mmCIF file of C-alpha atoms in Angstrom:
data_model
loop_
_atom_site.group_PDB
_atom_site.id
_atom_site.type_symbol
_atom_site.label_atom_id
_atom_site.label_comp_id
_atom_site.label_asym_id
_atom_site.label_seq_id
_atom_site.Cartn_x
_atom_site.Cartn_y
_atom_site.Cartn_z
ATOM 1 C CA MET K 1 8.328 104.836 -71.156
ATOM 2 C CA ALA K 2 8.916 102.163 -68.741
ATOM 3 C CA ASP K 3 6.617 99.676 -70.449
ATOM 4 C CA GLY K 4 8.411 97.506 -72.780
ATOM 5 C CA GLY K 5 10.677 96.851 -75.591
ATOM 6 C CA ARG K 6 13.957 98.541 -75.203
ATOM 7 C CA GLU K 7 12.551 101.087 -72.772
ATOM 8 C CA TYR K 8 14.324 102.385 -69.661
ATOM 9 C CA ASP K 9 12.002 105.015 -68.216
ATOM 10 C CA ASP K 10 8.794 106.823 -68.890
ATOM 11 C CA ASP K 11 10.065 109.283 -71.534
ATOM 12 C CA ARG K 12 12.330 107.548 -73.878
ATOM 13 C CA THR K 13 14.157 104.185 -74.814
ATOM 14 C CA GLY K 14 17.450 102.742 -73.637
ATOM 15 C CA GLY K 15 19.670 99.729 -73.708
ATOM 16 C CA GLN K 16 19.482 96.124 -72.570
ATOM 17 C CA GLU K 17 20.708 95.806 -68.986
ATOM 18 C CA ASP K 18 18.538 94.838 -66.039
ATOM 19 C CA ARG K 19 15.558 93.548 -68.039
ATOM 20 C CA GLU K 20 12.791 91.177 -66.631
ATOM 21 C CA PRO K 21 13.400 87.938 -68.192
ATOM 22 C CA ASP K 22 9.863 87.442 -69.290
ATOM 23 C CA PRO K 23 7.179 89.782 -70.292
ATOM 24 C CA SER K 24 4.552 87.882 -68.526
ATOM 25 C CA ASP K 25 6.343 87.087 -65.501
ATOM 26 C CA SER K 26 4.237 89.055 -62.861
ATOM 27 C CA LEU K 27 0.982 87.857 -64.621
ATOM 28 C CA ARG K 28 1.992 84.234 -64.468
ATOM 29 C CA THR K 29 3.292 84.765 -60.605
ATOM 30 C CA TRP K 30 0.048 86.156 -59.685
ATOM 31 C CA GLY K 31 -2.023 83.548 -61.501
ATOM 32 C CA ALA K 32 0.158 80.687 -60.097
ATOM 33 C CA VAL K 33 -0.375 81.926 -56.549
ATOM 34 C CA GLN K 34 -4.243 82.211 -57.187
ATOM 35 C CA GLN K 35 -4.177 78.746 -58.739
ATOM 36 C CA ALA K 36 -2.359 77.229 -55.697
ATOM 37 C CA LEU K 37 -4.853 78.865 -53.120
ATOM 38 C CA ARG K 38 -7.717 77.463 -55.299
ATOM 39 C CA GLU K 39 -6.280 74.015 -55.275
ATOM 40 C CA HIS K 40 -5.559 74.309 -51.590
ATOM 41 C CA ALA K 41 -9.177 75.184 -50.962
ATOM 42 C CA GLY K 42 -10.289 72.091 -52.952
ATOM 43 C CA TYR K 43 -11.968 73.924 -55.794
ATOM 44 C CA SER K 44 -11.838 72.685 -59.346
ATOM 45 C CA ARG K 45 -11.505 75.579 -62.029
ATOM 46 C CA ALA K 46 -15.103 74.980 -63.009
ATOM 47 C CA GLU K 47 -16.348 75.254 -59.353
ATOM 48 C CA PHE K 48 -14.196 78.270 -58.714
ATOM 49 C CA ALA K 49 -15.471 79.901 -61.890
ATOM 50 C CA ASP K 50 -19.013 79.509 -60.632
ATOM 51 C CA LEU K 51 -18.068 81.138 -57.222
ATOM 52 C CA VAL K 52 -16.420 84.244 -58.628
ATOM 53 C CA ARG K 53 -18.895 84.468 -61.642
ATOM 54 C CA PHE K 54 -16.302 84.295 -64.420
ATOM 55 C CA SER K 55 -16.212 81.667 -66.970
ATOM 56 C CA THR K 56 -13.919 78.657 -66.691
ATOM 57 C CA HIS K 57 -11.948 79.952 -69.830
ATOM 58 C CA THR K 58 -11.253 83.135 -67.905
ATOM 59 C CA VAL K 59 -9.978 81.585 -64.658
ATOM 60 C CA GLU K 60 -7.658 79.262 -66.819
ATOM 61 C CA SER K 61 -6.294 82.349 -68.645
ATOM 62 C CA VAL K 62 -5.647 84.238 -65.559
ATOM 63 C CA GLU K 63 -4.022 81.292 -63.791
ATOM 64 C CA LEU K 64 -1.650 80.689 -66.652
ATOM 65 C CA GLY K 65 -0.746 84.380 -67.155
ATOM 66 C CA ARG K 66 -2.457 85.090 -70.218
ATOM 67 C CA ARG K 67 -5.098 87.521 -68.936
ATOM 68 C CA MET K 68 -4.971 90.554 -66.632
ATOM 69 C CA PRO K 69 -7.276 89.972 -63.671
ATOM 70 C CA ASP K 70 -9.644 92.812 -63.616
ATOM 71 C CA VAL K 71 -10.849 94.451 -60.371
ATOM 72 C CA ALA K 72 -13.874 92.360 -59.937
ATOM 73 C CA PHE K 73 -12.123 88.974 -60.455
ATOM 74 C CA VAL K 74 -9.392 90.046 -57.782
ATOM 75 C CA GLU K 75 -12.010 91.118 -55.214
ATOM 76 C CA ARG K 76 -14.068 87.856 -55.694
ATOM 77 C CA ALA K 77 -11.120 85.536 -55.812
ATOM 78 C CA ASP K 78 -9.822 87.054 -52.641
ATOM 79 C CA GLU K 79 -13.086 86.648 -50.807
ATOM 80 C CA VAL K 80 -13.546 83.020 -52.000
ATOM 81 C CA LEU K 81 -10.000 82.009 -50.991
ATOM 82 C CA GLY K 82 -9.847 83.184 -47.364
ATOM 83 C CA ASN K 83 -10.262 87.005 -47.732
ATOM 84 C CA THR K 84 -6.790 87.480 -46.455
ATOM 85 C CA GLY K 85 -5.976 90.411 -48.837
ATOM 86 C CA ALA K 86 -3.006 88.657 -50.400
ATOM 87 C CA LEU K 87 -4.545 88.580 -53.735
ATOM 88 C CA ARG K 88 -5.680 92.150 -53.539
ATOM 89 C CA ARG K 89 -2.305 93.517 -52.576
ATOM 90 C CA GLY K 90 -0.379 91.364 -55.049
ATOM 91 C CA SER K 91 -2.543 92.544 -57.897
ATOM 92 C CA ARG K 92 -1.189 96.058 -57.473
ATOM 93 C CA PHE K 93 2.263 94.730 -58.713
ATOM 94 C CA VAL K 94 0.989 92.786 -61.730
ATOM 95 C CA SER K 95 2.146 94.241 -65.060
ATOM 96 C CA ARG K 96 -0.283 94.910 -67.698
ATOM 97 C CA GLY K 97 0.257 92.350 -70.547
ATOM 98 C CA ARG K 98 2.702 93.114 -73.292
ATOM 99 C CA GLY K 99 3.010 96.878 -71.973
ATOM 100 C CA ASP K 100 5.740 95.519 -69.837
ATOM 101 C CA VAL K 101 7.970 93.668 -72.356
ATOM 102 C CA GLY K 102 11.531 94.172 -71.281
ATOM 103 C CA LEU K 103 10.792 96.699 -68.631
ATOM 104 C CA ALA K 104 13.823 97.418 -66.684
ATOM 105 C CA ALA K 105 13.606 95.932 -63.219
ATOM 106 C CA TRP K 106 14.859 99.070 -61.488
ATOM 107 C CA PHE K 107 12.288 101.297 -63.173
ATOM 108 C CA ARG K 108 9.561 98.883 -62.313
ATOM 109 C CA ARG K 109 10.368 99.555 -58.625
ATOM 110 C CA TRP K 110 10.116 103.409 -59.340
ATOM 111 C CA ALA K 111 6.936 103.028 -61.249
ATOM 112 C CA ARG K 112 5.334 101.215 -58.342
ATOM 113 C CA LEU K 113 6.663 103.978 -55.710
ATOM 114 C CA GLU K 114 5.272 106.651 -57.959
ATOM 115 C CA ARG K 115 1.860 105.280 -57.869
ATOM 116 C CA GLU K 116 1.747 105.359 -53.999
ATOM 117 C CA ALA K 117 3.966 108.507 -53.380
ATOM 118 C CA VAL K 118 2.602 111.364 -51.398
ATOM 119 C CA SER K 119 4.451 113.808 -53.624
ATOM 120 C CA LEU K 120 6.124 113.809 -56.851
ATOM 121 C CA CYS K 121 8.559 116.235 -58.300
ATOM 122 C CA THR K 122 9.995 116.264 -61.963
ATOM 123 C CA TYR K 123 12.696 118.468 -63.628
ATOM 124 C CA GLU K 124 12.879 117.937 -67.446
ATOM 125 C CA CYS K 125 15.299 119.553 -69.798
ATOM 126 C CA ARG K 126 15.055 117.148 -72.814
ATOM 127 C CA LEU K 127 11.402 116.708 -73.607
ATOM 128 C CA VAL K 128 7.896 117.136 -72.157
ATOM 129 C CA PRO K 129 7.574 114.845 -69.082
ATOM 130 C CA GLY K 130 5.617 111.608 -69.833
ATOM 131 C CA LEU K 131 2.906 112.533 -67.319
ATOM 132 C CA LEU K 132 2.145 115.617 -69.577
ATOM 133 C CA GLN K 133 2.692 114.384 -73.032
ATOM 134 C CA SER K 134 -0.178 114.514 -75.496
ATOM 135 C CA GLU K 135 -0.884 111.257 -77.396
ATOM 136 C CA ALA K 136 0.592 112.684 -80.615
ATOM 137 C CA TYR K 137 3.645 113.916 -78.861
ATOM 138 C CA ALA K 138 4.095 110.488 -77.034
ATOM 139 C CA ARG K 139 3.653 108.756 -80.402
ATOM 140 C CA ALA K 140 6.229 110.986 -82.097
ATOM 141 C CA VAL K 141 8.845 110.369 -79.255
ATOM 142 C CA PHE K 142 8.324 106.489 -79.512
ATOM 143 C CA GLU K 143 8.364 106.512 -83.367
ATOM 144 C CA GLY K 144 11.805 108.433 -83.167
ATOM 145 C CA THR K 145 13.557 105.828 -81.053
ATOM 146 C CA VAL K 146 16.526 103.953 -82.311
ATOM 147 C CA PRO K 147 16.429 101.030 -82.954
ATOM 148 C CA VAL K 148 12.879 101.260 -84.315
ATOM 149 C CA ALA K 149 10.185 99.658 -82.203
ATOM 150 C CA PRO K 150 7.897 97.225 -83.961
ATOM 151 C CA ASP K 151 4.339 98.506 -84.376
ATOM 152 C CA GLU K 152 3.012 96.072 -81.767
ATOM 153 C CA GLN K 153 5.411 97.301 -79.194
ATOM 154 C CA LEU K 154 4.763 100.861 -80.208
ATOM 155 C CA GLU K 155 1.121 100.373 -79.414
ATOM 156 C CA SER K 156 1.962 98.913 -75.947
ATOM 157 C CA PHE K 157 4.110 101.850 -75.228
ATOM 158 C CA MET K 158 1.183 104.152 -76.042
ATOM 159 C CA VAL K 159 -1.246 102.178 -73.817
ATOM 160 C CA LYS K 160 1.112 102.400 -70.847
ATOM 161 C CA ARG K 161 1.940 106.139 -71.257
ATOM 162 C CA MET K 162 -1.778 107.084 -71.430
ATOM 163 C CA GLU K 163 -2.355 104.866 -68.497
ATOM 164 C CA ARG K 164 0.293 106.497 -66.301
ATOM 165 C CA GLN K 165 -1.386 109.921 -66.752
ATOM 166 C CA ARG K 166 -4.389 108.650 -64.848
ATOM 167 C CA LEU K 167 -2.309 109.361 -61.789
ATOM 168 C CA LEU K 168 -2.935 113.151 -62.189
ATOM 169 C CA PHE K 169 -6.801 112.517 -61.972
ATOM 170 C CA GLU K 170 -7.055 109.503 -59.712
ATOM 171 C CA ARG K 171 -4.778 111.234 -56.928
ATOM 172 C CA PRO K 172 -6.297 114.703 -56.641
ATOM 173 C CA THR K 173 -4.650 115.343 -53.328
ATOM 174 C CA THR K 174 -1.287 114.323 -54.102
ATOM 175 C CA PRO K 175 1.185 117.269 -54.944
ATOM 176 C CA PHE K 176 2.618 117.005 -58.580
ATOM 177 C CA SER K 177 5.313 119.421 -59.284
ATOM 178 C CA PHE K 178 6.879 120.035 -62.887
ATOM 179 C CA ILE K 179 9.753 122.189 -63.805
ATOM 180 C CA VAL K 180 10.555 122.263 -67.525
ATOM 181 C CA GLU K 181 13.012 124.293 -69.541
ATOM 182 C CA GLU K 182 11.310 126.737 -72.080
ATOM 183 C CA HIS K 183 13.266 125.273 -75.000
ATOM 184 C CA VAL K 184 11.402 122.037 -74.432
ATOM 185 C CA PHE K 185 8.002 123.536 -75.379
ATOM 186 C CA ARG K 186 9.617 125.574 -78.218
ATOM 187 C CA ARG K 187 10.877 122.354 -79.895
ATOM 188 C CA ARG K 188 8.518 121.737 -82.817
ATOM 189 C CA PHE K 189 7.107 118.247 -83.726
ATOM 190 C CA GLY K 190 4.510 117.297 -86.253
ATOM 191 C CA ASP K 191 2.234 119.980 -87.689
ATOM 192 C CA ALA K 192 0.648 123.124 -86.144
ATOM 193 C CA GLY K 193 -2.370 121.120 -85.264
ATOM 194 C CA GLN K 194 -0.255 118.682 -83.086
ATOM 195 C CA MET K 195 1.679 121.513 -81.461
ATOM 196 C CA LEU K 196 -1.598 123.113 -80.437
ATOM 197 C CA GLY K 197 -2.837 119.658 -79.196
ATOM 198 C CA LEU K 198 0.129 119.443 -77.019
ATOM 199 C CA PHE K 199 -0.141 122.964 -75.500
ATOM 200 C CA ASP K 200 -3.907 122.354 -74.839
ATOM 201 C CA HIS K 201 -3.285 119.003 -73.167
ATOM 202 C CA VAL K 202 -0.481 120.354 -70.914
ATOM 203 C CA LEU K 203 -2.726 123.411 -70.040
ATOM 204 C CA GLU K 204 -5.537 121.088 -69.164
ATOM 205 C CA LEU K 205 -3.336 118.547 -67.137
ATOM 206 C CA SER K 206 -1.545 121.352 -65.310
ATOM 207 C CA ALA K 207 -4.766 123.127 -64.308
ATOM 208 C CA PRO K 208 -5.968 121.326 -61.066
ATOM 209 C CA ARG K 209 -4.734 122.761 -57.890
ATOM 210 C CA ASN K 210 -2.483 119.890 -57.028
ATOM 211 C CA VAL K 211 -0.491 120.127 -60.139
ATOM 212 C CA THR K 212 2.102 122.695 -60.417
ATOM 213 C CA LEU K 213 3.907 123.379 -63.750
ATOM 214 C CA GLN K 214 6.888 126.106 -63.732
ATOM 215 C CA ILE K 215 8.803 126.825 -66.788
ATOM 216 C CA VAL K 216 12.505 127.879 -66.652
ATOM 217 C CA PRO K 217 12.727 130.688 -69.186
ATOM 218 C CA PHE K 218 15.754 131.494 -71.329
ATOM 219 C CA GLU K 219 16.586 134.644 -69.281
ATOM 220 C CA ALA K 220 17.147 132.434 -66.073
ATOM 221 C CA GLY K 221 20.637 131.477 -67.433
ATOM 222 C CA LEU K 222 22.685 128.673 -65.796
ATOM 223 C CA HIS K 223 21.398 127.047 -62.750
ATOM 224 C CA ALA K 224 21.830 124.183 -60.279
ATOM 225 C CA CYS K 225 20.203 121.251 -62.192
ATOM 226 C CA LEU K 226 22.159 121.404 -65.351
ATOM 227 C CA ASP K 227 23.501 117.995 -64.587
ATOM 228 C CA GLY K 228 20.327 116.501 -66.153
ATOM 229 C CA PRO K 229 16.781 115.551 -65.453
ATOM 230 C CA VAL K 230 15.713 114.164 -62.040
ATOM 231 C CA ARG K 231 12.576 112.908 -60.361
ATOM 232 C CA LEU K 232 11.764 113.134 -56.626
ATOM 233 C CA LEU K 233 9.315 111.571 -54.544
ATOM 234 C CA GLU K 234 8.215 110.969 -51.024
ATOM 235 C CA THR K 235 6.662 107.803 -49.585
ATOM 236 C CA SER K 236 3.867 107.542 -47.171
ATOM 237 C CA LYS K 237 6.403 106.547 -44.687
ATOM 238 C CA GLY K 238 8.368 109.754 -45.005
ATOM 239 C CA GLN K 239 11.246 108.296 -47.172
ATOM 240 C CA ARG K 240 12.553 110.355 -49.965
ATOM 241 C CA LEU K 241 13.845 108.852 -53.171
ATOM 242 C CA ALA K 242 15.231 110.040 -56.468
ATOM 243 C CA TYR K 243 15.396 108.852 -59.997
ATOM 244 C CA SER K 244 18.044 110.225 -62.612
ATOM 245 C CA GLU K 245 18.816 108.887 -66.185
ATOM 246 C CA GLY K 246 21.044 109.497 -69.189
ATOM 247 C CA GLN K 247 21.829 107.747 -72.453
ATOM 248 C CA GLN K 248 21.285 104.037 -72.024
ATOM 249 C CA ASN K 249 21.019 104.084 -68.295
ATOM 250 C CA GLY K 250 18.985 105.041 -65.284
ATOM 251 C CA ARG K 251 19.468 105.029 -61.469
ATOM 252 C CA LEU K 252 17.155 104.839 -58.449
ATOM 253 C CA ILE K 253 18.774 106.912 -55.690
ATOM 254 C CA SER K 254 17.972 106.163 -51.969
ATOM 255 C CA ASP K 255 21.193 107.487 -50.216
ATOM 256 C CA PRO K 256 19.751 110.273 -47.928
ATOM 257 C CA LYS K 257 22.590 112.690 -48.555
ATOM 258 C CA GLU K 258 22.419 112.476 -52.344
ATOM 259 C CA VAL K 259 18.634 112.746 -52.333
ATOM 260 C CA SER K 260 18.802 115.749 -49.915
ATOM 261 C CA LEU K 261 21.215 117.439 -52.387
ATOM 262 C CA LEU K 262 18.866 116.917 -55.238
ATOM 263 C CA HIS K 263 16.152 118.359 -53.342
ATOM 264 C CA GLN K 264 18.164 121.346 -52.549
ATOM 265 C CA ARG K 265 18.899 121.738 -56.271
ATOM 266 C CA TYR K 266 15.261 121.470 -57.219
ATOM 267 C CA ASP K 267 14.028 123.789 -54.534
ATOM 268 C CA THR K 268 16.703 126.324 -55.803
ATOM 269 C CA LEU K 269 15.505 125.999 -59.360
ATOM 270 C CA ARG K 270 11.844 126.537 -58.228
ATOM 271 C CA SER K 271 12.808 130.098 -57.111
ATOM 272 C CA GLN K 272 14.438 130.750 -60.499
ATOM 273 C CA ALA K 273 11.669 129.423 -62.621
ATOM 274 C CA LEU K 274 8.529 131.249 -63.566
ATOM 275 C CA ASN K 275 5.662 130.903 -61.115
ATOM 276 C CA ALA K 276 2.714 128.745 -62.159
ATOM 277 C CA ARG K 277 0.648 131.590 -63.351
ATOM 278 C CA ASP K 278 3.294 133.173 -65.552
ATOM 279 C CA SER K 279 4.289 129.730 -66.839
ATOM 280 C CA ARG K 280 0.665 129.067 -68.009
ATOM 281 C CA GLY K 281 0.908 132.520 -69.683
ATOM 282 C CA LEU K 282 3.999 131.620 -71.455
ATOM 283 C CA LEU K 283 2.403 128.384 -72.681
ATOM 284 C CA GLU K 284 -0.660 130.461 -73.941
ATOM 285 C CA ARG K 285 1.714 132.833 -75.800
ATOM 286 C CA LEU K 286 3.606 130.030 -77.464
ATOM 287 C CA ARG K 287 0.242 128.613 -78.548
ATOM 288 C CA GLY K 288 -0.881 131.972 -79.970
ATOM 289 C CA GLU K 289 2.390 132.095 -82.049
ATOM 290 C CA LEU K 290 1.578 128.903 -84.041
#
């Protein structure tokens, strides 16, 4: 989930540790920096508003952390205030409003890395990975959390989940690999129509050439990844990192030896899972059984 309330990661909710102290912290920080640069340049809010072609009210809202600066605002503000690139770069780490309420600090780092990774691998044995979930499936997961999330929080979770899925479309040359246990797709939720929607959604998102979905069939038996779900990524600088989680906890892993071991396990499981074509065939058969 990674976007608010009691959430720990991108797929389910967790406990209370390592929380950011304020839901608007990154917004207020970016706004304060922009305000300081504006004042240093000698512009009043009204003058600055004219230069960036936004209303004075909008400038005030951004500077006080009440409003997310859109791309046009960031670009024009950076140009007016010296064209250093600082505001452009900083805007990449601004959390999107209430969608980040209570976001665990360590997962925020993983989410940033995820957006810039040159490759992403996910093994999941509990539920459909967040990047592949249909809207109905994601809502069912969020609604089933304990303690129950307020309606306002639930909607922010949904917005964040659907936003994250844009990665699959916005990065067509980044390899995305998913390995998912067969029983995950056999677990029913909602009615037949919602199950059909899930299968259609997963089939659509896994169709591009840069996205690979492999299913571990029941017949595969025991394997090397039974310790639990894991995610792996490689940065543009060649660093390999991992992320694992359990009940009420999650961990960003940077130790090279441990990350290497997890890669070995993932690569071994790849050879035991169905290939991409056979995995799609299995999903299509499960869809036809509804």
